[in-house]
Amino acid sequence: MIYPATDQLSSAERAFMINATEIDILPGVWGDLDEPLASGPASALVPVLLPLVDRGWIEVCRVIPWTAPDGTLGEQPGPPIPKQDLPAVLADAENWEYPQSGAWLGCLTLTLTEAGQSIPR
């Protein structure tokens, strides 16, 4: 499979790839977006994100608890949300906002797949 360099992606696609590289929670993508998407509705971003998932470059997961080998508690991405469930999950505007509690557990996060990690930067 031939992968594009990130400069061949749209600025919105690059924003999602950056977010996935950082394993940031989904609302973090807002800071990497250009206008008019940066101030637009989350519904305008779903058609940008889903093709990246369909290409096998990004997975959408929920943040779950994790315990390090030394017993330190932390967080990590959980298993990918099934593709058939993503449209409904991404339609929930709450998933696109930072949690008021400040706790990331249960929030959506993006991760690069092995194929996504192969895209030249």
PDB file of C-alpha atoms in Angstrom:
ATOM      1  CA  MET A   1       0.000   0.000   0.000  1.00  0.00           C
ATOM      2  CA  ILE A   2       1.269   3.494  -0.823  1.00  0.00           C
ATOM      3  CA  TYR A   3       0.828   6.101   1.896  1.00  0.00           C
ATOM      4  CA  PRO A   4       0.647   9.844   1.326  1.00  0.00           C
ATOM      5  CA  ALA A   5       2.953  12.207   3.125  1.00  0.00           C
ATOM      6  CA  THR A   6       1.110  14.309   5.654  1.00  0.00           C
ATOM      7  CA  ASP A   7       1.508  17.346   3.388  1.00  0.00           C
ATOM      8  CA  GLN A   8      -0.772  15.549   0.919  1.00  0.00           C
ATOM      9  CA  LEU A   9      -3.577  15.464   3.484  1.00  0.00           C
ATOM     10  CA  SER A  10      -6.021  18.300   4.031  1.00  0.00           C
ATOM     11  CA  SER A  11      -5.348  20.538   7.023  1.00  0.00           C
ATOM     12  CA  ALA A  12      -8.339  18.958   8.800  1.00  0.00           C
ATOM     13  CA  GLU A  13      -7.024  15.438   8.126  1.00  0.00           C
ATOM     14  CA  ARG A  14      -3.603  16.498   9.444  1.00  0.00           C
ATOM     15  CA  ALA A  15      -5.278  17.832  12.592  1.00  0.00           C
ATOM     16  CA  PHE A  16      -6.763  14.396  13.276  1.00  0.00           C
ATOM     17  CA  MET A  17      -3.454  12.689  12.516  1.00  0.00           C
ATOM     18  CA  ILE A  18      -1.700  15.028  14.982  1.00  0.00           C
ATOM     19  CA  ASN A  19      -4.352  14.284  17.606  1.00  0.00           C
ATOM     20  CA  ALA A  20      -3.908  10.531  17.053  1.00  0.00           C
ATOM     21  CA  THR A  21      -0.104  10.830  17.211  1.00  0.00           C
ATOM     22  CA  GLU A  22      -0.427  12.582  20.563  1.00  0.00           C
ATOM     23  CA  ILE A  23      -3.050  10.084  21.766  1.00  0.00           C
ATOM     24  CA  ASP A  24      -4.986  13.140  22.861  1.00  0.00           C
ATOM     25  CA  ILE A  25      -8.650  13.023  23.745  1.00  0.00           C
ATOM     26  CA  LEU A  26     -10.930  13.931  20.855  1.00  0.00           C
ATOM     27  CA  PRO A  27     -11.610  17.541  21.944  1.00  0.00           C
ATOM     28  CA  GLY A  28      -7.884  18.217  21.532  1.00  0.00           C
ATOM     29  CA  VAL A  29      -8.372  18.268  17.766  1.00  0.00           C
ATOM     30  CA  TRP A  30     -10.074  21.681  18.001  1.00  0.00           C
ATOM     31  CA  GLY A  31      -6.727  23.354  18.704  1.00  0.00           C
ATOM     32  CA  ASP A  32      -5.194  21.978  15.482  1.00  0.00           C
ATOM     33  CA  LEU A  33      -8.055  22.907  13.148  1.00  0.00           C
ATOM     34  CA  ASP A  34      -8.180  25.871  10.783  1.00  0.00           C
ATOM     35  CA  GLU A  35     -11.243  28.025  10.279  1.00  0.00           C
ATOM     36  CA  PRO A  36     -14.050  27.578   9.514  1.00  0.00           C
ATOM     37  CA  LEU A  37     -13.894  24.091  11.054  1.00  0.00           C
ATOM     38  CA  ALA A  38     -12.324  25.341  14.299  1.00  0.00           C
ATOM     39  CA  SER A  39     -15.447  27.293  15.177  1.00  0.00           C
ATOM     40  CA  GLY A  40     -17.943  25.063  13.423  1.00  0.00           C
ATOM     41  CA  PRO A  41     -20.056  22.200  14.722  1.00  0.00           C
ATOM     42  CA  ALA A  42     -18.611  18.794  15.533  1.00  0.00           C
ATOM     43  CA  SER A  43     -20.930  17.309  12.920  1.00  0.00           C
ATOM     44  CA  ALA A  44     -18.740  18.925  10.240  1.00  0.00           C
ATOM     45  CA  LEU A  45     -15.731  16.966  11.517  1.00  0.00           C
ATOM     46  CA  VAL A  46     -17.253  13.502  11.380  1.00  0.00           C
ATOM     47  CA  PRO A  47     -16.927  13.297   7.550  1.00  0.00           C
ATOM     48  CA  VAL A  48     -13.220  14.143   7.928  1.00  0.00           C
ATOM     49  CA  LEU A  49     -12.502  11.598  10.675  1.00  0.00           C
ATOM     50  CA  LEU A  50     -14.447   8.578   9.421  1.00  0.00           C
ATOM     51  CA  PRO A  51     -12.475   8.193   6.156  1.00  0.00           C
ATOM     52  CA  LEU A  52      -9.239   8.157   8.169  1.00  0.00           C
ATOM     53  CA  VAL A  53     -10.711   5.313  10.219  1.00  0.00           C
ATOM     54  CA  ASP A  54     -11.925   3.576   7.054  1.00  0.00           C
ATOM     55  CA  ARG A  55      -8.413   3.811   5.544  1.00  0.00           C
ATOM     56  CA  GLY A  56      -7.127   2.013   8.617  1.00  0.00           C
ATOM     57  CA  TRP A  57      -4.929   4.912   9.806  1.00  0.00           C
ATOM     58  CA  ILE A  58      -6.745   5.943  12.994  1.00  0.00           C
ATOM     59  CA  GLU A  59      -8.686   4.123  15.684  1.00  0.00           C
ATOM     60  CA  VAL A  60     -11.210   5.763  17.991  1.00  0.00           C
ATOM     61  CA  CYS A  61     -11.083   4.377  21.531  1.00  0.00           C
ATOM     62  CA  ARG A  62     -12.257   5.270  25.009  1.00  0.00           C
ATOM     63  CA  VAL A  63      -9.752   6.093  27.715  1.00  0.00           C
ATOM     64  CA  ILE A  64      -9.643   3.287  30.280  1.00  0.00           C
ATOM     65  CA  PRO A  65      -7.785   2.789  33.579  1.00  0.00           C
ATOM     66  CA  TRP A  66      -4.333   1.279  33.478  1.00  0.00           C
ATOM     67  CA  THR A  67      -1.929   0.086  36.148  1.00  0.00           C
ATOM     68  CA  ALA A  68       1.814   0.287  35.494  1.00  0.00           C
ATOM     69  CA  PRO A  69       4.053  -2.626  36.458  1.00  0.00           C
ATOM     70  CA  ASP A  70       5.136  -0.633  39.530  1.00  0.00           C
ATOM     71  CA  GLY A  71       1.506  -0.240  40.636  1.00  0.00           C
ATOM     72  CA  THR A  72       1.120   3.389  39.552  1.00  0.00           C
ATOM     73  CA  LEU A  73      -2.395   4.098  38.334  1.00  0.00           C
ATOM     74  CA  GLY A  74      -2.833   5.725  34.957  1.00  0.00           C
ATOM     75  CA  GLU A  75      -4.903   5.788  31.798  1.00  0.00           C
ATOM     76  CA  GLN A  76      -4.545   4.318  28.331  1.00  0.00           C
ATOM     77  CA  PRO A  77      -6.607   3.881  25.175  1.00  0.00           C
ATOM     78  CA  GLY A  78      -9.008   0.981  25.350  1.00  0.00           C
ATOM     79  CA  PRO A  79     -10.016  -1.263  22.467  1.00  0.00           C
ATOM     80  CA  PRO A  80     -11.148   0.447  19.266  1.00  0.00           C
ATOM     81  CA  ILE A  81     -14.830   1.299  19.009  1.00  0.00           C
ATOM     82  CA  PRO A  82     -16.346  -0.849  16.236  1.00  0.00           C
ATOM     83  CA  LYS A  83     -16.680   1.078  12.957  1.00  0.00           C
ATOM     84  CA  GLN A  84     -20.406   0.434  12.786  1.00  0.00           C
ATOM     85  CA  ASP A  85     -20.855   2.182  16.163  1.00  0.00           C
ATOM     86  CA  LEU A  86     -18.731   5.244  15.345  1.00  0.00           C
ATOM     87  CA  PRO A  87     -21.352   7.385  13.573  1.00  0.00           C
ATOM     88  CA  ALA A  88     -23.639   7.275  16.625  1.00  0.00           C
ATOM     89  CA  VAL A  89     -20.779   7.814  19.095  1.00  0.00           C
ATOM     90  CA  LEU A  90     -19.398  10.759  17.097  1.00  0.00           C
ATOM     91  CA  ALA A  91     -22.879  12.278  16.752  1.00  0.00           C
ATOM     92  CA  ASP A  92     -22.895  12.837  20.524  1.00  0.00           C
ATOM     93  CA  ALA A  93     -21.668  16.440  20.868  1.00  0.00           C
ATOM     94  CA  GLU A  94     -20.526  15.738  24.436  1.00  0.00           C
ATOM     95  CA  ASN A  95     -17.738  13.518  23.080  1.00  0.00           C
ATOM     96  CA  TRP A  96     -16.259  16.594  21.344  1.00  0.00           C
ATOM     97  CA  GLU A  97     -16.016  18.659  24.548  1.00  0.00           C
ATOM     98  CA  TYR A  98     -13.479  18.496  27.355  1.00  0.00           C
ATOM     99  CA  PRO A  99     -15.049  16.878  30.432  1.00  0.00           C
ATOM    100  CA  GLN A 100     -16.028  19.401  33.089  1.00  0.00           C
ATOM    101  CA  SER A 101     -14.684  17.049  35.746  1.00  0.00           C
ATOM    102  CA  GLY A 102     -11.222  17.127  34.202  1.00  0.00           C
ATOM    103  CA  ALA A 103     -11.121  13.317  34.296  1.00  0.00           C
ATOM    104  CA  TRP A 104     -10.404  11.677  30.950  1.00  0.00           C
ATOM    105  CA  LEU A 105     -11.661   8.173  31.786  1.00  0.00           C
ATOM    106  CA  GLY A 106     -14.371   7.257  29.310  1.00  0.00           C
ATOM    107  CA  CYS A 107     -13.461  10.082  26.918  1.00  0.00           C
ATOM    108  CA  LEU A 108     -12.832   9.352  23.268  1.00  0.00           C
ATOM    109  CA  THR A 109      -9.214   9.296  22.177  1.00  0.00           C
ATOM    110  CA  LEU A 110      -7.612   8.779  18.797  1.00  0.00           C
ATOM    111  CA  THR A 111      -4.649   6.514  18.183  1.00  0.00           C
ATOM    112  CA  LEU A 112      -2.622   5.793  15.076  1.00  0.00           C
ATOM    113  CA  THR A 113      -2.768   2.275  13.751  1.00  0.00           C
ATOM    114  CA  GLU A 114       0.366   0.549  12.539  1.00  0.00           C
ATOM    115  CA  ALA A 115      -0.557   1.724   9.027  1.00  0.00           C
ATOM    116  CA  GLY A 116      -1.087   5.269  10.279  1.00  0.00           C
ATOM    117  CA  GLN A 117       2.332   5.251  11.916  1.00  0.00           C
ATOM    118  CA  SER A 118       3.833   4.404   8.502  1.00  0.00           C
ATOM    119  CA  ILE A 119       2.702   7.670   6.913  1.00  0.00           C
ATOM    120  CA  PRO A 120       5.721   9.896   6.307  1.00  0.00           C
ATOM    121  CA  ARG A 121       5.655  13.106   8.318  1.00  0.00           C
TER     122      ARG A 121
END
